[in-house]
Coordinates of C-alpha atoms in Angstrom, one line a residue:
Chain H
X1 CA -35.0 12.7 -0.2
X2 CA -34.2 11.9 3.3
X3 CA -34.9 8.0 2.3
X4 CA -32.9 8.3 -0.8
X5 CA -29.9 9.3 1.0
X6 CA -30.0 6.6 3.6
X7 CA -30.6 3.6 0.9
X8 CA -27.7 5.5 -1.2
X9 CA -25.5 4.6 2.4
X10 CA -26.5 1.1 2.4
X11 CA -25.7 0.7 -1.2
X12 CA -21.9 2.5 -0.7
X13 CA -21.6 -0.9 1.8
X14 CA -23.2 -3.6 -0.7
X15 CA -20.9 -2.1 -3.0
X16 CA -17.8 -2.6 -0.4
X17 CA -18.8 -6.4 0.0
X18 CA -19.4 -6.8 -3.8
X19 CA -16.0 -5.3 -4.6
X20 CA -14.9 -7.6 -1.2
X21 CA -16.0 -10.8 -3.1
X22 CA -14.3 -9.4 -6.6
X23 CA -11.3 -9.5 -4.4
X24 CA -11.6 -13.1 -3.1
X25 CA -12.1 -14.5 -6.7
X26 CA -9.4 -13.0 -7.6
X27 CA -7.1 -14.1 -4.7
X28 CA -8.7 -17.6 -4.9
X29 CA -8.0 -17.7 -8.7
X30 CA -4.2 -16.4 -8.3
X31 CA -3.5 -18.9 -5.7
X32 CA -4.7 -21.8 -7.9
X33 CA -3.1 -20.2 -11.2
X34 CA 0.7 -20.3 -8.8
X35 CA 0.3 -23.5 -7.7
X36 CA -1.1 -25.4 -10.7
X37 CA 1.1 -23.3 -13.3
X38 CA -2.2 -22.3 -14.9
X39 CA -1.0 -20.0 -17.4
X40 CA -4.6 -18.9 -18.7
X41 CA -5.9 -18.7 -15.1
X42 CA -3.5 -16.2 -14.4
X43 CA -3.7 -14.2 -17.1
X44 CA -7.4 -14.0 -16.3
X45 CA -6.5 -12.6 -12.7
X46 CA -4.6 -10.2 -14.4
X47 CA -7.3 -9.4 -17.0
X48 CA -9.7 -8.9 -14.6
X49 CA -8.0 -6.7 -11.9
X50 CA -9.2 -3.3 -13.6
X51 CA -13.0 -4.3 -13.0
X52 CA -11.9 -4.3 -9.7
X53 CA -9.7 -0.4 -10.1
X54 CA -13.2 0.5 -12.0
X55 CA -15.5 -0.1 -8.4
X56 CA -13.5 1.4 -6.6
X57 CA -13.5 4.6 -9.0
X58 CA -17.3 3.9 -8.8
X59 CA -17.6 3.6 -5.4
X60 CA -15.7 6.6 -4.9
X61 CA -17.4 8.7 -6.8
X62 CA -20.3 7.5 -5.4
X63 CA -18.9 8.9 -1.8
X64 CA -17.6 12.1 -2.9
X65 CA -21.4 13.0 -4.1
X66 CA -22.6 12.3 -0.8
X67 CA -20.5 14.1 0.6
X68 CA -20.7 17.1 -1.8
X69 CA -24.5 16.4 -1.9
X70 CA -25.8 16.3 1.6
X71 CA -23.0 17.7 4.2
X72 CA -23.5 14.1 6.1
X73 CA -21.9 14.9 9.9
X74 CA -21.3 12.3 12.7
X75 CA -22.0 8.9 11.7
X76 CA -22.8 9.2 8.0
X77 CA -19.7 11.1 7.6
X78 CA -17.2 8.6 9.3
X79 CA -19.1 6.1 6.6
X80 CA -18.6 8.0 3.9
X81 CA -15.0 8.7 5.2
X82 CA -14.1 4.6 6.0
X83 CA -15.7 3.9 2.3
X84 CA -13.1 6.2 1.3
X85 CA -10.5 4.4 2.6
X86 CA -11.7 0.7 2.3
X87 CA -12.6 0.6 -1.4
X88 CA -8.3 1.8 -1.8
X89 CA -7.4 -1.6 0.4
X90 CA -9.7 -3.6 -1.7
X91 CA -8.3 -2.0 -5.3
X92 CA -4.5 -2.6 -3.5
X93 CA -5.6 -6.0 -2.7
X94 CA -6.8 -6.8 -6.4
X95 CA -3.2 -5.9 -7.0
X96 CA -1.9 -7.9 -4.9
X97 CA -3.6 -10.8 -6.3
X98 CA -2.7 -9.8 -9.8
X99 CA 1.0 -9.4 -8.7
X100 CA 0.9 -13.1 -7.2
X101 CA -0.6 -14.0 -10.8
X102 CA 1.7 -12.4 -13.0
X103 CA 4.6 -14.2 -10.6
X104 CA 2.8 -17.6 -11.9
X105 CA 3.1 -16.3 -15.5
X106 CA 6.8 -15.3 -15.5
X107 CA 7.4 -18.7 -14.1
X108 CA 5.4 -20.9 -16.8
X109 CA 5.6 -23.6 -17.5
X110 CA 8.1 -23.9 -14.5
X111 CA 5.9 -23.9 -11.0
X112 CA 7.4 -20.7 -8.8
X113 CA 6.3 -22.3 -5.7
X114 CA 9.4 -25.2 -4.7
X115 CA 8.1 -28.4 -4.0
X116 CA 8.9 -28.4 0.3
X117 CA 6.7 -24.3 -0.3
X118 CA 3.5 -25.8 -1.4
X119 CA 1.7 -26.7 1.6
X120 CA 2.4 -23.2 3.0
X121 CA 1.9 -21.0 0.8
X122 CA -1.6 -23.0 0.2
X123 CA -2.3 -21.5 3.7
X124 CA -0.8 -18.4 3.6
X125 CA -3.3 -18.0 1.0
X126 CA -6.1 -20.2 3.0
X127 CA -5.6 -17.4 5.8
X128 CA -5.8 -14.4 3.5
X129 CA -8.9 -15.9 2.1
X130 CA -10.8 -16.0 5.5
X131 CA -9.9 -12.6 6.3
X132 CA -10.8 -11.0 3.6
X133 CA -14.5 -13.0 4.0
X134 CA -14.3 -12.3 7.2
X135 CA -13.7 -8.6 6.8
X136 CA -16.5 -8.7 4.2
X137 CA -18.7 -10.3 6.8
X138 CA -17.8 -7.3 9.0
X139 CA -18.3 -4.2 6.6
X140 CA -21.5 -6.2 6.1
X141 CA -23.0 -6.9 10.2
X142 CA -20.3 -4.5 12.1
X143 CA -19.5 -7.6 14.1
X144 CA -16.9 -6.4 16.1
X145 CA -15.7 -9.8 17.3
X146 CA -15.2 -11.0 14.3
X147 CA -13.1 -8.0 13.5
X148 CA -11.2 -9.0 16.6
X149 CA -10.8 -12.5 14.9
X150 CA -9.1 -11.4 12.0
X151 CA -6.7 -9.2 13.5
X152 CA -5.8 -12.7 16.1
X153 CA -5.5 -14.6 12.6
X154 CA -3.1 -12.3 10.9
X155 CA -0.5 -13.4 13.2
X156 CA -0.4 -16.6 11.2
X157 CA 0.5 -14.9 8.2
X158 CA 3.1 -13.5 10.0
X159 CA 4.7 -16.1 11.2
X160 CA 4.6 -18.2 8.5
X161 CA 6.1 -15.9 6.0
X162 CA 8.9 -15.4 8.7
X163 CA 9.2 -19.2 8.8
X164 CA 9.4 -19.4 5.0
X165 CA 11.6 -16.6 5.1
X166 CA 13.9 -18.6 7.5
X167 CA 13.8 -21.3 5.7
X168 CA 15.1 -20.0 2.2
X169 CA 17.8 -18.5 4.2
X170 CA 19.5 -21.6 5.4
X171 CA 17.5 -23.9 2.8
X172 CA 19.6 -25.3 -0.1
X173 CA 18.9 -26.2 -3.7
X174 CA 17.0 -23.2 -4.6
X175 CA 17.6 -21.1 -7.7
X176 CA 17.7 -17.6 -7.1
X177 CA 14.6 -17.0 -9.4
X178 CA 12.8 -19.2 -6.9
X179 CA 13.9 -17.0 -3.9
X180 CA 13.1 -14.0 -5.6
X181 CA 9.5 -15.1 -6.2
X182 CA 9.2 -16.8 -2.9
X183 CA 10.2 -13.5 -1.3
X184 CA 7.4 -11.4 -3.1
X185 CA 4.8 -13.9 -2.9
X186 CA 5.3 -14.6 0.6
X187 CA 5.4 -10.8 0.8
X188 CA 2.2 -10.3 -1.0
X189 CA -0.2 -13.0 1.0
X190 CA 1.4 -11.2 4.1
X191 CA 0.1 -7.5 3.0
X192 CA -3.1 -9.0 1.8
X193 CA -3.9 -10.2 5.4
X194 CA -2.6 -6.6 6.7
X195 CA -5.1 -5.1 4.3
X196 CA -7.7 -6.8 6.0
X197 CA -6.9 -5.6 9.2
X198 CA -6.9 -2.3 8.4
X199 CA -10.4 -3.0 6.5
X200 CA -11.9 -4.5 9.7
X201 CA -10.2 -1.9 11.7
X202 CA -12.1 0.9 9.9
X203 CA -15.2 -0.6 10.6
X204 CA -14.3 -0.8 14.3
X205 CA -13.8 3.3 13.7
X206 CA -17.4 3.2 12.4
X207 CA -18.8 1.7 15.1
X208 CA -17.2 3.1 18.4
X209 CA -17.0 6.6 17.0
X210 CA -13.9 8.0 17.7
X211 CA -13.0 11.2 15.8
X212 CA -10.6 9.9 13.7
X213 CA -9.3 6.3 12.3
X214 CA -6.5 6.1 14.4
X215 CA -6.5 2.3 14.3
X216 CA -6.9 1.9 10.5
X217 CA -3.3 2.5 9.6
X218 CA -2.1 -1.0 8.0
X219 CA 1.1 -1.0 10.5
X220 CA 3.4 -2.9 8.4
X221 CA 6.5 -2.3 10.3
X222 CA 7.2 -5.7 11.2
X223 CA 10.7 -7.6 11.7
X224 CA 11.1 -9.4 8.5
Chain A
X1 CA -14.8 32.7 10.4
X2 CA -14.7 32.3 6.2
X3 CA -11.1 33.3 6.7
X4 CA -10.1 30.7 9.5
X5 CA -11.8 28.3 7.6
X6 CA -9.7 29.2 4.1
X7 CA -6.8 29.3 6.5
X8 CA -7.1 25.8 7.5
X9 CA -7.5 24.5 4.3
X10 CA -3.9 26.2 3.7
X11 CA -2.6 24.9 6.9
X12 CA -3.7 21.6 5.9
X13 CA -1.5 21.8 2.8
X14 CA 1.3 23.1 4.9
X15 CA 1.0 19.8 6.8
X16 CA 1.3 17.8 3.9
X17 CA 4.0 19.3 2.7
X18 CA 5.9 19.2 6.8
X19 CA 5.0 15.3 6.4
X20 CA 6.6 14.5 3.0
X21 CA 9.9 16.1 4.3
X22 CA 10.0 13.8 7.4
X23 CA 9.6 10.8 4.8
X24 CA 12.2 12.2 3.0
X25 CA 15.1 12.7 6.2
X26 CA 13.7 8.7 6.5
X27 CA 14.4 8.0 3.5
X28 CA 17.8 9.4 3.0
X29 CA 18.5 8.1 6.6
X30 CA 17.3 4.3 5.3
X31 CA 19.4 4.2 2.7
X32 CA 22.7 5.9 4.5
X33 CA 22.3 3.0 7.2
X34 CA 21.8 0.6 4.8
X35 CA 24.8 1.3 2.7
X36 CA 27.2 1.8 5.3
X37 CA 26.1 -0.3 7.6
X38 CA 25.0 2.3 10.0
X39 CA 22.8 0.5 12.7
X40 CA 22.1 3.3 15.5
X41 CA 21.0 5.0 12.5
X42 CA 18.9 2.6 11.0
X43 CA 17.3 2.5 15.2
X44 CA 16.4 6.2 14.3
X45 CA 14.9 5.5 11.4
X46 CA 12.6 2.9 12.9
X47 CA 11.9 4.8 16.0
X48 CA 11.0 7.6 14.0
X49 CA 8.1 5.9 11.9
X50 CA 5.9 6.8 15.0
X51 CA 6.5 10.3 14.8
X52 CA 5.2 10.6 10.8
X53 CA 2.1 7.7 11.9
X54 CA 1.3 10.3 14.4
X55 CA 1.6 13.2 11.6
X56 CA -0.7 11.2 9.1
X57 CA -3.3 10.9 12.5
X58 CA -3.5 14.6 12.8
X59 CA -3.8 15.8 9.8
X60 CA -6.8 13.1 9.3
X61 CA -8.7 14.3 12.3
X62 CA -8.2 18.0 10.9
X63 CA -9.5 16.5 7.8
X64 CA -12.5 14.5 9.2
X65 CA -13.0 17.9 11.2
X66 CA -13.1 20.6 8.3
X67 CA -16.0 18.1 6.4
X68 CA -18.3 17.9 9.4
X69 CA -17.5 21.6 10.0
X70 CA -17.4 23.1 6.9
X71 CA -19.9 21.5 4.5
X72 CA -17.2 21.9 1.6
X73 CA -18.2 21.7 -1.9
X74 CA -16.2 21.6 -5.1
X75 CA -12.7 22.4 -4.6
X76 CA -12.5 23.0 -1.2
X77 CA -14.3 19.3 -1.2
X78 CA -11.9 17.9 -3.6
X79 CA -8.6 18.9 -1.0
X80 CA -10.3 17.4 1.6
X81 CA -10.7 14.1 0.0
X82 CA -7.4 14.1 -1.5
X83 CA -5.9 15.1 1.9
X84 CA -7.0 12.2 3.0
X85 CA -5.6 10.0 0.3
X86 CA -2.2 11.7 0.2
X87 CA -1.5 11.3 4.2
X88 CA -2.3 7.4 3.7
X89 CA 0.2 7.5 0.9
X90 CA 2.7 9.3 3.0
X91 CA 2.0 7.4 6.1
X92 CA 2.7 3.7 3.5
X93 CA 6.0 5.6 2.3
X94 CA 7.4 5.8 6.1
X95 CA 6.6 2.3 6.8
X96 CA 8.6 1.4 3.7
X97 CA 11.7 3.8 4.6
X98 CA 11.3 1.7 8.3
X99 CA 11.0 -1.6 5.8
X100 CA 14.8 -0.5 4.6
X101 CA 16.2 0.3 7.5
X102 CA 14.8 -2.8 9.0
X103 CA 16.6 -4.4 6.8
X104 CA 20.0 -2.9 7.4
X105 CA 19.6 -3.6 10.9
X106 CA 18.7 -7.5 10.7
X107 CA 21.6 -7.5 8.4
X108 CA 24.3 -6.1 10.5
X109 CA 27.5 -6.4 11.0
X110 CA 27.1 -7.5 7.8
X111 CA 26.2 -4.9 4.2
X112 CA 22.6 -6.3 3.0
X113 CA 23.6 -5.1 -0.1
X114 CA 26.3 -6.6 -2.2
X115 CA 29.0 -4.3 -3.8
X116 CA 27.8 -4.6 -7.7
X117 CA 24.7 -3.3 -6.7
X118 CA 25.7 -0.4 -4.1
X119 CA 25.5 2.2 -7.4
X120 CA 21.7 1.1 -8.6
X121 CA 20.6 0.6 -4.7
X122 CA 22.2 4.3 -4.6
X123 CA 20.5 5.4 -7.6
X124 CA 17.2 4.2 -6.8
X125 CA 17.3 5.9 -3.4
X126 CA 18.1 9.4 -5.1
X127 CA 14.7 8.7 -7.5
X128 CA 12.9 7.8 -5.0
X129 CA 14.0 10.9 -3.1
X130 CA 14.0 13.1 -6.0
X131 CA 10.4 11.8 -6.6
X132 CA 9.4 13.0 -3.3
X133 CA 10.6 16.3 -3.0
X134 CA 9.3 17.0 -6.4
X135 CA 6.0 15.7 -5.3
X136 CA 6.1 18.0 -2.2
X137 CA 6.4 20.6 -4.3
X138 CA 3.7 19.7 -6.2
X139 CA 1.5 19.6 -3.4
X140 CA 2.9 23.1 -2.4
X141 CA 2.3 24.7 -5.7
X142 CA 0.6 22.7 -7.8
X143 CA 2.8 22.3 -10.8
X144 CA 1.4 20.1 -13.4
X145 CA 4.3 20.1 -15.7
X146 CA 6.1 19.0 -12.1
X147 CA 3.8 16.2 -11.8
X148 CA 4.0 15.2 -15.3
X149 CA 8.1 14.8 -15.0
X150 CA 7.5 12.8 -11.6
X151 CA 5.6 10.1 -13.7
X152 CA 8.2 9.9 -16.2
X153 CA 11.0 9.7 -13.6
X154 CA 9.0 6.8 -11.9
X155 CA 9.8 4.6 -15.1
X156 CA 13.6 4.8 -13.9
X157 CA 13.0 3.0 -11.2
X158 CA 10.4 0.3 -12.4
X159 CA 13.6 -0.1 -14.7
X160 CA 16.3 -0.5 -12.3
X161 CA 14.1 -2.9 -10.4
X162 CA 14.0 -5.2 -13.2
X163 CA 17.5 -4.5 -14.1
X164 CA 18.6 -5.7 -10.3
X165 CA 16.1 -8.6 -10.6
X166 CA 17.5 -9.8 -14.0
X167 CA 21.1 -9.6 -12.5
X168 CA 20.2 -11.5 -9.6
X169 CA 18.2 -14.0 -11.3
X170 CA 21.2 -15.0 -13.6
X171 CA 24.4 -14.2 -11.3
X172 CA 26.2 -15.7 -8.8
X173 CA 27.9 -16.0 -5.5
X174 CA 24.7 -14.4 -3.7
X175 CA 23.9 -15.9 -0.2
X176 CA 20.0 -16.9 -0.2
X177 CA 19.6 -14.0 2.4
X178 CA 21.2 -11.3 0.1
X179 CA 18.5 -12.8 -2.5
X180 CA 15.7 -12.3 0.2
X181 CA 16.9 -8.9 1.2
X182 CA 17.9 -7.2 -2.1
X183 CA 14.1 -8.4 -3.6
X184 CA 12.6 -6.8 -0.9
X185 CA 14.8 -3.8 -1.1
X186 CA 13.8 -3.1 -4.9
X187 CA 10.4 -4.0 -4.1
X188 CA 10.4 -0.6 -1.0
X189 CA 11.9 1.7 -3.3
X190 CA 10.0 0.6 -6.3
X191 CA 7.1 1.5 -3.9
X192 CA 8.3 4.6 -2.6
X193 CA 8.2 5.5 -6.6
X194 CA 4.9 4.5 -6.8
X195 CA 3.9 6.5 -4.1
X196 CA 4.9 9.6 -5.1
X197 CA 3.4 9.3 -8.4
X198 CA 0.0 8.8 -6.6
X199 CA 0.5 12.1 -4.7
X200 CA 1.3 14.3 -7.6
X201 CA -2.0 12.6 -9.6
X202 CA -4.3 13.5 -6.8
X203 CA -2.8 16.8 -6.7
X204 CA -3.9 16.6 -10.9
X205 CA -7.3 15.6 -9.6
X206 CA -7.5 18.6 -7.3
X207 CA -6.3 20.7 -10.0
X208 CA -8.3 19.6 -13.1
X209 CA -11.1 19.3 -11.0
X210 CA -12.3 15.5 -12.1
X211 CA -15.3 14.4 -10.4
X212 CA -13.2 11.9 -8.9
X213 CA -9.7 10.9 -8.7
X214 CA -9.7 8.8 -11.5
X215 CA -6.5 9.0 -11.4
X216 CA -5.0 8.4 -8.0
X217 CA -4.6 4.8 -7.8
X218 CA -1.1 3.3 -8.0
X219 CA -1.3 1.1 -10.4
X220 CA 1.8 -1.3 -9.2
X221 CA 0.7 -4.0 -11.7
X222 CA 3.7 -4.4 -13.9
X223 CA 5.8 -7.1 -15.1
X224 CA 8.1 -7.4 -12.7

């Protein structure tokens, strides 16, 4: 019984790091869909982003019946407590990658992404990628250092979408379509990389134990 | 102790309820500073997002507390969980009231918002606000019927986003900045919408008593 209930834990974090990968397919897919104005690509991202709404309705269930089922205390409960909140970052992030499709499919067969954009919003994506492996990689080991990594590499999100931000401003020869989608997408990649924080922040609530998550809060209040 | 234990739960509600109506003075505060312009009060606004962060920590920690402490089951259980979920959203719909009133203050001297849209930008404030209060109130007495109109409401506001959009996309005379910040503006309230509808459907959840909250993810992915 004991044994069950201990596997069933390590299967609520296989199941965080499958729905993780669900994510970056997803994410990887979307990018590619924007930038190449692949029309059935992105209506593939979109297709697929209630698998990812069903795991975390899976997962969650899953947690609630531990919960329910075996009163877990101390560090079984701040699990079950983190999974909680972690599988709702991943299902946001799935719609934050189907958001960044559906901009590619209101723009077909016109590319949303401007010509002088490309190059960054290819790494604002790039940078969203590896922090939502990297955050995988730390629900996964509890590498704290890596966590510490992704939250250093989420100020390049930042800054870039301020830079693209400053540059629509005082750039000319955009339509305001264009601006409009630049201004989501750019918000989207940045949110994505926030999402990650707060996953890998969770996990650093796992591991040093303090009573509550007071550093998983995605703290979006940023000057742009 | 049964009774101190059935009067946290209560307490816990109480809380919920206390930290949906500083989101809502945010939110009417946001949107007054943004239409007029109003920069010490869009300051407030900002340096009050703290304050409901700090609210969200709190009621999480009482949260966290009652599970280890109380073993709940069933409907006690299903509070708990949904506790948790509905501080998250509340804590998200601060940082987006702070997101409007950020935006009011990198635009002054100048009005962010452009006189032909003053009206919607008004009107989608008031849903947004409406849908809050009505949600606190769901939370307080758990009114389905409540809940139910707070769904339909929320189309509104989906609609008045894409009503904006559409003007913007085909008018003229915008600046590329008033692009940036109306897109974004549409986007916070359109959020704020979403928000609440999460809160009354995990308030459904608690009351139906679903397994799980099958229906407590905001599903933001619409055309738009």
């Amino acid at each position: 019984m004991r044994e069950a209930y201990q596997s069933d834990l390590r299967h609520l974090v296989d199941d965080l790091v499958n729905m993780a990968s669900m994510v970056e397919s997803a994410l990887s897919d979307a990018t590619d869909a924007l930038l190449d104005g692949d029309l059935a690509l992105a209506e593939r991202v979109v297709a697929a982003d209630p698998h990812i709404d069903e795991r975390q309705l899976d997962l969650d269930a899953k947690s609630v019946e531990l919960l329910a089922r075996q009163s877990p205390v101390a560090t079984d409960l701040r699990l079950l407590v983190a999974s909680l909140r972690m599988s709702s970052s991943l299902e946001r992030m799935g719609d934050l990658c189907a958001h960044v499709a559906l901009v590619a499919r209101r723009s077909h067969p016109e590319l949303a992404v401007p010509e002088q954009h490309r190059e960054q919003i290819r790494r604002m994506s790039d940078l969203a990628l590896a922090a939502l492996r990297d955050a995988a990689q730390v629900i996964s080991d509890r590498d704290l250092a890596l966590a510490a990594q992704v939250e250093k590499n989420d100020d390049e999100l930042d800054e870039l979408q301020q830079e693209i931000a400053r540059e629509i401003g005082k750039g000319e020869g955009y339509t305001n379509t264009q601006i409009v989608d630049l201004t989501l997408l750019i918000r989207f990649y940045e949110r994505l990389g926030d999402h990650a924080v707060s996953l890998v922040r969770r996990v650093g609530f796992l591991v040093t134990g303090d009573a509550v998550d007071t550093l998983g809060q995605a703290t979006d209040v940023t000057e742009f």
